[in-house]
CSV table of C-alpha atoms in Angstrom, one decimal:
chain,number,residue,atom,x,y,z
A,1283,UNK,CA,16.2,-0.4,-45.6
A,1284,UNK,CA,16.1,2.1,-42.3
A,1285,UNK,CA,12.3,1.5,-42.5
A,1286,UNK,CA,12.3,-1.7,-42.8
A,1287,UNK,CA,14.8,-2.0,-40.0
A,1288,UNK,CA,12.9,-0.1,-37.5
A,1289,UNK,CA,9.8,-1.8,-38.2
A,1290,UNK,CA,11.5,-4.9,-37.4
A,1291,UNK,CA,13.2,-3.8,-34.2
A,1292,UNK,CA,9.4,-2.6,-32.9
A,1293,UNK,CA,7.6,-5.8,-34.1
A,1294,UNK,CA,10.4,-7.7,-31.8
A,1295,UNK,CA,9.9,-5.2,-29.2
A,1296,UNK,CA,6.2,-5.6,-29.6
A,1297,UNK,CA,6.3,-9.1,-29.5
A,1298,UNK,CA,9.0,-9.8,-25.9
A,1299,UNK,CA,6.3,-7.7,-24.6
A,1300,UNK,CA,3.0,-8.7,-25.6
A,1301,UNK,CA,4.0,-12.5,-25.8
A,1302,UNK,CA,4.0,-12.9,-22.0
A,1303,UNK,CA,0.5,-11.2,-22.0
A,1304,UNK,CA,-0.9,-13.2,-24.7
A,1305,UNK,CA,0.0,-16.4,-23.1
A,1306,UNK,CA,-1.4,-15.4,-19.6
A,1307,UNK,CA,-4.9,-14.5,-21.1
A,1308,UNK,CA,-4.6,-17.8,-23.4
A,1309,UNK,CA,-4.2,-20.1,-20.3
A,1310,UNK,CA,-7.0,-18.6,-18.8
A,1311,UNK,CA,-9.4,-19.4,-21.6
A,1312,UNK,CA,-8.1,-22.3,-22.0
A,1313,UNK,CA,-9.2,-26.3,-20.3
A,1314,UNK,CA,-6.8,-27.7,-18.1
A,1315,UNK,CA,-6.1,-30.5,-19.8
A,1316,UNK,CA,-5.2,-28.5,-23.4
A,1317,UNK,CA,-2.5,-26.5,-20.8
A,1318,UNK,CA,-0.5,-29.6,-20.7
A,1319,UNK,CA,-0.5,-30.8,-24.2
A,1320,UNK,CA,2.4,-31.1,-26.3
A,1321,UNK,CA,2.9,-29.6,-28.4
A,1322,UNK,CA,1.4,-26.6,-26.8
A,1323,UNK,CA,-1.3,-24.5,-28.4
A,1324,UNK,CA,-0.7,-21.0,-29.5
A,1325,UNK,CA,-4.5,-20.0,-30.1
A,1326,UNK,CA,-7.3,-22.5,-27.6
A,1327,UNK,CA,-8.9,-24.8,-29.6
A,1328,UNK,CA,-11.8,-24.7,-27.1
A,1329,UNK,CA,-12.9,-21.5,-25.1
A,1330,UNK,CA,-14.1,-21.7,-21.5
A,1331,UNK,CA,-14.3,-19.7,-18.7
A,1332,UNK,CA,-14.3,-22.2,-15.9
A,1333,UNK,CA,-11.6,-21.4,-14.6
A,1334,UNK,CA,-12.5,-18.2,-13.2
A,1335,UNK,CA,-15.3,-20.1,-11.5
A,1336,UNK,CA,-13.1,-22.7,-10.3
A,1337,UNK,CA,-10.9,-19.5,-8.7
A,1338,UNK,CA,-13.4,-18.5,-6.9
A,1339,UNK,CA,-14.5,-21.5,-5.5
A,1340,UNK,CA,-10.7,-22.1,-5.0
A,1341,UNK,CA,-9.7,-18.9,-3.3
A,1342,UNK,CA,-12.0,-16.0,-1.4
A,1343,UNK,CA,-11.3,-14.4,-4.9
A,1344,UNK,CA,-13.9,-12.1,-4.2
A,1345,UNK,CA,-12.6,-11.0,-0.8
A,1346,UNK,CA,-9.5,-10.2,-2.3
A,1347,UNK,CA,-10.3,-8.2,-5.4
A,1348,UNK,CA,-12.3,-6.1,-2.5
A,1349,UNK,CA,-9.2,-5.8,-0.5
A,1350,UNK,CA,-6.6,-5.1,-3.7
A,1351,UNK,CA,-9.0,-2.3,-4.5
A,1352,UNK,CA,-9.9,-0.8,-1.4
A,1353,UNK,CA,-6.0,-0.9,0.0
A,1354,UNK,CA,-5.0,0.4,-3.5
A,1355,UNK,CA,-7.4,3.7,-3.5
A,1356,UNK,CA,-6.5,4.4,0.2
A,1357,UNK,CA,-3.0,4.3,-0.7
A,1358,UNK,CA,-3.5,6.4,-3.9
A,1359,UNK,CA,-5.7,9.2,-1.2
A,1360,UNK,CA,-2.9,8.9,1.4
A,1361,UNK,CA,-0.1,8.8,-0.6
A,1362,UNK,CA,-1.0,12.1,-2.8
A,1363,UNK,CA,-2.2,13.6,0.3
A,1364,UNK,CA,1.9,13.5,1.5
A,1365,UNK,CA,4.0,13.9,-1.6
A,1366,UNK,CA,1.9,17.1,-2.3
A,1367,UNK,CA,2.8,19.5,0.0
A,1368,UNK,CA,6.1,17.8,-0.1
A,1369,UNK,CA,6.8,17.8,-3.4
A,1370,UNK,CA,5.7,21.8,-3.5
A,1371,UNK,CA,8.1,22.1,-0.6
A,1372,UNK,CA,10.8,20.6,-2.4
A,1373,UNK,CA,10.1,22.3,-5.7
A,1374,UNK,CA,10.8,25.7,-4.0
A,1375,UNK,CA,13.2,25.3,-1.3
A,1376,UNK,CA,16.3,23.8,-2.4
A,1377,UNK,CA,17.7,22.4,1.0
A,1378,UNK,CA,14.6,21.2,1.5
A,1379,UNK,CA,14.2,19.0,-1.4
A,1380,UNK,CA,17.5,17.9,-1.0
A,1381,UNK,CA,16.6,16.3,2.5
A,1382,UNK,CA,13.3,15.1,1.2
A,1383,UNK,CA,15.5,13.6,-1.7
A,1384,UNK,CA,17.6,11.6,1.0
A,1385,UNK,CA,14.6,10.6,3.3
A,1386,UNK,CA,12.8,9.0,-0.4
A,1387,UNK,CA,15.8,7.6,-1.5
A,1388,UNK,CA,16.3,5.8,2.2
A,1389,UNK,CA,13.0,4.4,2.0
A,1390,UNK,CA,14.1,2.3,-0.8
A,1391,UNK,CA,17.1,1.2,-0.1
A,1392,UNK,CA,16.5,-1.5,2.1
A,1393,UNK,CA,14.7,-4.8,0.4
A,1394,UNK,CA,10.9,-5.0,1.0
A,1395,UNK,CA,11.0,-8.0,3.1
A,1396,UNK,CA,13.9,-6.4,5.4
A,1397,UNK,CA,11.3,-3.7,6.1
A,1398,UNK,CA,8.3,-5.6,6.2
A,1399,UNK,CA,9.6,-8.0,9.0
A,1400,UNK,CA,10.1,-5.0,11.7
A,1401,UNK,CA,6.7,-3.5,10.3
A,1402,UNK,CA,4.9,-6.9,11.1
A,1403,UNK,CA,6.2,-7.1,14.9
A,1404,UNK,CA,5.0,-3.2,15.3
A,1405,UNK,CA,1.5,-4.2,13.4
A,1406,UNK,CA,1.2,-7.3,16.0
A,1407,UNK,CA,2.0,-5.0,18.9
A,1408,UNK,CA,-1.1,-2.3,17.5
A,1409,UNK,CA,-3.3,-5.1,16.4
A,1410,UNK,CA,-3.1,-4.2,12.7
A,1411,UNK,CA,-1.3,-7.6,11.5
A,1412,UNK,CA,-3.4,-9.5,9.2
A,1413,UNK,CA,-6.1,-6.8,9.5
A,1414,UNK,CA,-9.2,-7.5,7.8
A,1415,UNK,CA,-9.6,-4.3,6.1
A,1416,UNK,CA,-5.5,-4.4,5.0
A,1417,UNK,CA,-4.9,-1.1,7.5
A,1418,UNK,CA,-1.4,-2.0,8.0
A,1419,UNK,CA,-1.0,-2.9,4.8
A,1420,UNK,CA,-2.0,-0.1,3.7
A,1421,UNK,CA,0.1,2.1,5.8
A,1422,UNK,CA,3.3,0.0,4.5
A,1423,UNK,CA,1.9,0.5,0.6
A,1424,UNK,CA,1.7,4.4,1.5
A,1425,UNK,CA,5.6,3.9,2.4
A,1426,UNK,CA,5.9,2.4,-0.5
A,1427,UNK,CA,4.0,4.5,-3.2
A,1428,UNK,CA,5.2,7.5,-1.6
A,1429,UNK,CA,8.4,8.0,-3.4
A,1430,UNK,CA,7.2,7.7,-7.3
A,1431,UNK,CA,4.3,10.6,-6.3
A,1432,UNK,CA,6.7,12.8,-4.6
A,1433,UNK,CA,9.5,12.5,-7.7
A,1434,UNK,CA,6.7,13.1,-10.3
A,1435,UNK,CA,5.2,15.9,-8.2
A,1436,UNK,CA,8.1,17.8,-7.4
A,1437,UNK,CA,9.0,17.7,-11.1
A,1438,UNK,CA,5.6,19.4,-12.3
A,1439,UNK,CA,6.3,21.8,-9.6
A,1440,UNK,CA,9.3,23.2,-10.8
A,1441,UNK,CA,7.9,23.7,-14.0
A,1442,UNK,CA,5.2,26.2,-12.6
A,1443,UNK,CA,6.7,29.2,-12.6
A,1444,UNK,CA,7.3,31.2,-9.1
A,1445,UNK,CA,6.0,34.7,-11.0
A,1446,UNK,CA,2.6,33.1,-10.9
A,1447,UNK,CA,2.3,32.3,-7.0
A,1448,UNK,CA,4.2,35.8,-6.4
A,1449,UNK,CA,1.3,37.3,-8.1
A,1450,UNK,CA,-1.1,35.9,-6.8
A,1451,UNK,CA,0.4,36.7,-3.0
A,1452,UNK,CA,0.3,40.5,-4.3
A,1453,UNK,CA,-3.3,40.2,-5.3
A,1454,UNK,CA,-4.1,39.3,-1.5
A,1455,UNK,CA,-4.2,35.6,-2.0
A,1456,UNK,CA,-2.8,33.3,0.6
A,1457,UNK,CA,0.0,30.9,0.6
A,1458,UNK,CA,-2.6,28.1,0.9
A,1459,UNK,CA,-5.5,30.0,-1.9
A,1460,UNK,CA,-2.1,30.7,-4.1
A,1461,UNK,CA,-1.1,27.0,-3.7
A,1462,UNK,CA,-4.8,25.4,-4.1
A,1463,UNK,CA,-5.8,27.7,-7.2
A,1464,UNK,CA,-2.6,28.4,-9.1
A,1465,UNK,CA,0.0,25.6,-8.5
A,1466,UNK,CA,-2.0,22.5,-8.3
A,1467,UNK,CA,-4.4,23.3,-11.8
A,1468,UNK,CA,-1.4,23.3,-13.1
A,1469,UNK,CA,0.1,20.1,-12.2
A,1470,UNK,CA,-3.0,18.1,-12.9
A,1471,UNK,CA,-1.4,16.0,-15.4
A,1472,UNK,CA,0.8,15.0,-13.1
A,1473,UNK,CA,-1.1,14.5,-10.1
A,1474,UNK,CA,-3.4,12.2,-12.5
A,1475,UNK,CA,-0.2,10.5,-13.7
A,1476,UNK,CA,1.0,9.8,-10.1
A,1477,UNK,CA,-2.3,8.3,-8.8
A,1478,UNK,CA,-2.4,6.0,-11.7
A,1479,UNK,CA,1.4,5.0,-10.9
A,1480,UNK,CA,0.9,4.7,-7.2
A,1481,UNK,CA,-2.6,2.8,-7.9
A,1482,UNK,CA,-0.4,0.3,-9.9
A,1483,UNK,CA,2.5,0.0,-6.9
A,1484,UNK,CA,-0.3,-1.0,-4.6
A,1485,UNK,CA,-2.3,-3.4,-6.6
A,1486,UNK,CA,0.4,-5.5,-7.7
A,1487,UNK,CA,2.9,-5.4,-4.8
A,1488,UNK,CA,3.5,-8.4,-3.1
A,1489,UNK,CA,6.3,-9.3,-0.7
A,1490,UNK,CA,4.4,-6.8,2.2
A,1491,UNK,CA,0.7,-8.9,0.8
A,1492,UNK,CA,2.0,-12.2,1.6
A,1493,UNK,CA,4.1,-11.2,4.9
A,1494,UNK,CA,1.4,-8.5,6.6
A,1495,UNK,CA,-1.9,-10.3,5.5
A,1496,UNK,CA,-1.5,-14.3,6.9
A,1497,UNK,CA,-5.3,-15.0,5.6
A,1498,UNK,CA,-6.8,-12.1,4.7
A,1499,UNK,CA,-5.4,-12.4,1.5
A,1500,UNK,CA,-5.1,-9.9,-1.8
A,1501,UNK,CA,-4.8,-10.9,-5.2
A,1502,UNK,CA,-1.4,-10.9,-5.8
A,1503,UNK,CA,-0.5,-13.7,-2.9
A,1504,UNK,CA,-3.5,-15.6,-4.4
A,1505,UNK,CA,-1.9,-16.0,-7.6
A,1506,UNK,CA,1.2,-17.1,-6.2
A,1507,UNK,CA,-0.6,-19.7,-3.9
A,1508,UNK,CA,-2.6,-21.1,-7.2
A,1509,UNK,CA,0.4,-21.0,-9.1
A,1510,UNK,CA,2.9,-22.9,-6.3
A,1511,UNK,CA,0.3,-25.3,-6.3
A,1512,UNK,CA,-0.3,-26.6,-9.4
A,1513,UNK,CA,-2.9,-25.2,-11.2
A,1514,UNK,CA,-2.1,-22.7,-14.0
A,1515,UNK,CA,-5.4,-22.0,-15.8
A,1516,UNK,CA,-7.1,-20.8,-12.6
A,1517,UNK,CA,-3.7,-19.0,-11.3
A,1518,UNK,CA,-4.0,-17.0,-14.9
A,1519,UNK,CA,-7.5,-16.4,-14.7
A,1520,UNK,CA,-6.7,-14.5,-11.3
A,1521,UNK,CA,-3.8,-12.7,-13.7
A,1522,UNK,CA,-6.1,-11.6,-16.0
A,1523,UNK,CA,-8.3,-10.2,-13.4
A,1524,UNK,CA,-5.3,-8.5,-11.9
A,1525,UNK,CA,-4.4,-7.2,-15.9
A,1526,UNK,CA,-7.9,-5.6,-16.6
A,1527,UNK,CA,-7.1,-2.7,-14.3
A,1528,UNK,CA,-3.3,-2.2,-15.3
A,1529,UNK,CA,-4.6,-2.0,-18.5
A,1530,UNK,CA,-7.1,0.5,-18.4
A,1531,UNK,CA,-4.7,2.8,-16.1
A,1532,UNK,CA,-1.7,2.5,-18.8
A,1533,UNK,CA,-4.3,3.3,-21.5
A,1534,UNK,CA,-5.1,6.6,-19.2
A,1535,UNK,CA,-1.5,7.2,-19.1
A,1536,UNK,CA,-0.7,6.9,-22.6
A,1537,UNK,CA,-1.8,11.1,-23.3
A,1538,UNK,CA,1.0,11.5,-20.6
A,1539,UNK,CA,3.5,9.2,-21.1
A,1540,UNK,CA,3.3,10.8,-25.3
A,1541,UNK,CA,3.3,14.6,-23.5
A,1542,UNK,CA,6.4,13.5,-21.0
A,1543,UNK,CA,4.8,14.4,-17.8
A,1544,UNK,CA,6.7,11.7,-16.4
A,1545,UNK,CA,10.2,12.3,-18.4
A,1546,UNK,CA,11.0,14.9,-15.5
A,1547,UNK,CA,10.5,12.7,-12.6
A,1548,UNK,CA,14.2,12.7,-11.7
A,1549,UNK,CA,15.0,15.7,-11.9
């Protein structure tokens, strides 16, 4: 009876979540005009893929997916390239984590678009609003992903214990040499785990897209102009492009999410 229960509880759990998903990837394959029929279709009774076609003759579809990646791995580089030396920082000074803690936490306080309105007069003033190659968005995603690397980095750092960068200072190493070849190998996991995370942040965000890029567009405000507008099969094709990646990183993930490299991110 316990079995059967549990197998029931995970099939609905299954199902609220992979429902949503299903339906996204069925619209996409599926001909406008089956989209509206009544009663609606569970499985397409005719495959297509026009609609990604019609997407991309639609939007600058191919602009964006170059701008969704290229903004999302510079904020990945950037982001890692702070919350390292951060997180370390934190991990082994305790009144300094606790004043990195506040300055993360502050960052999110405030709603995105209460941020991204101040951000968009100072981007104006530098000539980064609506940049081409997304440089001020990219500085706001940075702000944005910054926080989830720095609370999944600092964690892996306190599990490396201090004995092994001690020992390596008394072998002659430096701070920096004890720091590059004993700490970070060891947080690797991690490090991979926060990438992914802060990949994901930046390729789906969309508040700062829609409000910092006025043309040149990424996918997310893409889908929502498809969508507002009245045409579901292409706006889901552009989902399931969007999907393909998110996919693939949570598959990547999975080894850590089963080994709880992220369980210890608020510590």
């Amino acid at each position: 009876m316990k079995r059967q229960l549990l197998v029931g509880v995970a099939f609905a759990i299954a199902t609220v979540n992979l429902l949503p998903l299903w339906l996204v990837v069925k619209q996409a394959v599926t001909p406008e005009g089956e989209s509206f029929a009544w009663p609606p279709t569970w499985v397409p009774h005719e495959f297509t893929l026009a609609n990604f076609g019609a997407a991309a003759d639609a939007v600058p579809l191919g602009q964006g997916l170059a701008l969704s990646l290229s903004v999302a791995l510079a904020t990945v580089v950037s982001a890692l390239a702070i919350a390292l030396p951060a997180a370390w920082l934190a991990a082994r000074r305790e009144k300094a984590g606790t004043r990195l803690d506040g300055v993360m936490v502050v960052a999110r306080l405030f709603p995105t678009i209460a941020i991204a309105v101040p951000l968009a007069v100072i981007f104006v003033r530098f000539g980064l609003y609506n940049d081409p190659n997304g440089v001020g968005l990219w500085f706001a995603h940075t702000l944005l992903g910054l926080p989830f690397a720095f609370l999944i980095l600092r964690a892996a750092f306190r599990g490396v214990p201090t004995e092994l960068e001690d020992a390596a200072l008394l072998d002659g190493a430096s701070a920096w040499s004890s720091f590059l070849r004993v700490s970070l190998p060891l947080v690797r996991p991690s490090l991979g785990a926060a990438a992914m995370l802060v990949f994901l942040v930046s390729w789906d965000e969309f508040a700062y897209a829609l409000l910092l890029q006025v043309t040149n567009r990424t996918l997310p405000p893409l889908l929502y102009y498809l969508s507002a507008f009245g045409y579901p099969g292409l706006s889901s094709a552009v989902a399931v492009l969007m999907l393909l990646p998110a996919v693939v990183i949570l598959l990547l993930l999975e080894p850590a999410l089963r080994s709880g490299v992220l369980a210890g991110s608020g510590r």
